[in-house]
């Protein structure tokens, strides 16, 4: 089995979780297999080598799983982007629309600085709202967003289109069509 086949076999699809109509992609079985953890983080890092990335901004919470290992591979820093209220001051935040209502994410204010070249990373791209908000956070701090990195993309939700407004460089290892 190649890496994409192994990942498809390891990601558990859970229908109607957390709400009706959502097919939740549970990536936790990957972490029961150390060789798959290593191969996945290498495949996530590979497209970004030599691109001058200085910080990876990983999104709460599954963006924290591979992000630090990617930062080791790319010899750059790792910054947590958390849901509002989880980080100690001083923080900087960006609000974004959910299907119903609004959410906010934040990072420690001096973790990203002007001149940084940022890669936004999360486990999964759905509508793109969360990753776009993380990119806006980076831009608010004066950084350049070089691209977006995901393990899984749900391309039928067109998240790519939203992210393209910030950077055309969007990488995912596997795509799900439902
Ligand atoms: P979005 O902002 O719509 O792109 O949603 C992306 C965020 O929600 C990521 O942090 C994902 O972990 C989570 N997410 C959205 N849809 C799913 C799904 N079907 N399975 C697992 N996680 C999901």
Tab-separated table of C-alpha atoms in Angstrom, residues 53-174:
chain	number	residue	atom	x	y	z
A	53	UNK	CA	8.885	29.168	5.593
A	54	UNK	CA	9.763	30.777	8.955
A	55	UNK	CA	6.609	29.835	10.941
A	56	UNK	CA	3.937	27.156	10.753
A	57	UNK	CA	0.641	28.299	12.252
A	58	UNK	CA	-1.226	25.151	13.364
A	59	UNK	CA	-4.959	25.335	13.999
A	60	UNK	CA	-6.645	24.156	17.243
A	61	UNK	CA	-6.575	21.261	17.822
A	62	UNK	CA	-5.706	18.672	15.188
A	63	UNK	CA	-3.346	21.139	13.482
A	64	UNK	CA	-1.157	20.593	16.563
A	65	UNK	CA	-0.591	16.921	15.760
A	66	UNK	CA	1.647	17.115	12.682
A	67	UNK	CA	2.526	20.839	12.794
A	68	UNK	CA	5.445	20.626	15.249
A	69	UNK	CA	7.024	17.676	13.388
A	70	UNK	CA	6.670	19.617	10.110
A	71	UNK	CA	8.385	22.562	11.834
A	72	UNK	CA	11.301	20.277	12.752
A	73	UNK	CA	11.512	19.082	9.111
A	74	UNK	CA	11.339	22.632	7.723
A	75	UNK	CA	13.579	24.081	10.465
A	76	UNK	CA	11.078	26.780	11.354
A	77	UNK	CA	8.931	27.812	14.332
A	78	UNK	CA	5.504	26.456	15.259
A	79	UNK	CA	2.713	28.746	16.497
A	80	UNK	CA	-0.586	27.616	18.040
A	81	UNK	CA	-3.729	29.228	16.657
A	82	UNK	CA	-6.339	28.599	19.353
A	83	UNK	CA	-10.022	29.119	19.910
A	84	UNK	CA	-10.679	32.351	21.750
A	85	UNK	CA	-9.936	32.403	25.486
A	86	UNK	CA	-7.371	29.574	25.617
A	87	UNK	CA	-4.137	31.554	25.349
A	88	UNK	CA	-2.658	33.904	27.966
A	89	UNK	CA	-2.360	37.630	27.083
A	90	UNK	CA	-1.192	39.400	25.002
A	91	UNK	CA	-3.152	37.843	22.166
A	92	UNK	CA	-4.436	38.970	18.799
A	93	UNK	CA	-7.671	37.615	17.367
A	94	UNK	CA	-9.712	37.348	14.186
A	95	UNK	CA	-13.475	36.671	14.064
A	96	UNK	CA	-15.093	34.656	11.304
A	97	UNK	CA	-18.535	33.460	10.298
A	98	UNK	CA	-19.742	29.946	11.046
A	99	UNK	CA	-22.831	28.456	9.450
A	100	UNK	CA	-24.714	29.718	12.500
A	101	UNK	CA	-23.114	32.593	14.390
A	102	UNK	CA	-19.522	33.662	14.742
A	103	UNK	CA	-16.255	32.261	16.124
A	104	UNK	CA	-12.863	33.762	16.872
A	105	UNK	CA	-9.347	32.387	16.835
A	106	UNK	CA	-6.224	33.890	18.296
A	107	UNK	CA	-2.485	33.547	18.724
A	108	UNK	CA	0.030	35.047	21.095
A	109	UNK	CA	0.630	38.528	19.712
A	110	UNK	CA	4.420	38.377	19.330
A	111	UNK	CA	4.645	34.757	18.070
A	112	UNK	CA	4.468	35.939	14.460
A	113	UNK	CA	6.256	39.117	13.359
A	114	UNK	CA	6.483	41.316	10.268
A	115	UNK	CA	8.612	39.591	7.639
A	116	UNK	CA	7.643	36.057	8.698
A	117	UNK	CA	6.733	33.658	5.887
A	118	UNK	CA	3.864	31.610	7.234
A	119	UNK	CA	2.434	28.219	6.341
A	120	UNK	CA	-1.087	27.657	7.723
A	121	UNK	CA	-1.658	24.005	8.655
A	122	UNK	CA	-4.697	22.004	9.787
A	123	UNK	CA	-5.805	18.381	9.575
A	124	UNK	CA	-8.717	19.050	7.242
A	125	UNK	CA	-9.965	21.683	4.791
A	126	UNK	CA	-13.768	21.905	4.671
A	127	UNK	CA	-15.312	25.309	3.813
A	128	UNK	CA	-11.965	27.059	4.412
A	129	UNK	CA	-13.358	29.552	6.939
A	130	UNK	CA	-11.006	28.531	9.761
A	131	UNK	CA	-7.842	28.451	7.639
A	132	UNK	CA	-8.743	31.795	6.080
A	133	UNK	CA	-9.159	33.326	9.551
A	134	UNK	CA	-5.716	31.961	10.550
A	135	UNK	CA	-4.250	33.518	7.394
A	136	UNK	CA	-5.868	36.864	8.271
A	137	UNK	CA	-4.303	36.584	11.726
A	138	UNK	CA	-0.860	36.125	10.132
A	139	UNK	CA	-1.457	39.079	7.816
A	140	UNK	CA	-2.662	41.238	10.729
A	141	UNK	CA	0.724	40.605	12.350
A	142	UNK	CA	2.520	41.735	9.176
A	143	UNK	CA	3.492	38.264	7.909
A	144	UNK	CA	3.233	36.870	4.404
A	145	UNK	CA	1.112	33.734	3.970
A	146	UNK	CA	3.069	31.437	1.663
A	147	UNK	CA	0.456	28.682	1.548
A	148	UNK	CA	-1.895	26.206	3.195
A	149	UNK	CA	-1.251	22.610	4.208
A	150	UNK	CA	-3.821	19.925	5.045
A	151	UNK	CA	-3.866	16.204	5.486
A	152	UNK	CA	-7.394	15.937	4.051
A	153	UNK	CA	-9.346	18.162	1.680
A	154	UNK	CA	-13.109	17.957	1.162
A	155	UNK	CA	-12.921	19.537	-2.289
A	156	UNK	CA	-16.685	19.395	-2.883
A	157	UNK	CA	-17.036	22.187	-0.284
A	158	UNK	CA	-14.886	24.539	-2.418
A	159	UNK	CA	-12.672	25.720	0.438
A	160	UNK	CA	-9.852	26.131	-2.100
A	161	UNK	CA	-11.661	29.044	-3.732
A	162	UNK	CA	-11.794	30.949	-0.444
A	163	UNK	CA	-8.102	30.348	0.296
A	164	UNK	CA	-6.962	31.253	-3.232
A	165	UNK	CA	-7.691	34.898	-2.385
A	166	UNK	CA	-4.700	34.706	0.006
A	167	UNK	CA	-2.379	32.180	-1.698
A	168	UNK	CA	-2.706	29.766	-4.638
A	169	UNK	CA	-0.406	27.304	-2.888
A	170	UNK	CA	-2.768	24.821	-1.229
A	171	UNK	CA	-1.603	21.270	-0.550
A	172	UNK	CA	-3.510	18.277	0.797
A	173	UNK	CA	-2.405	14.648	0.753
A	174	UNK	CA	-5.838	13.155	0.164
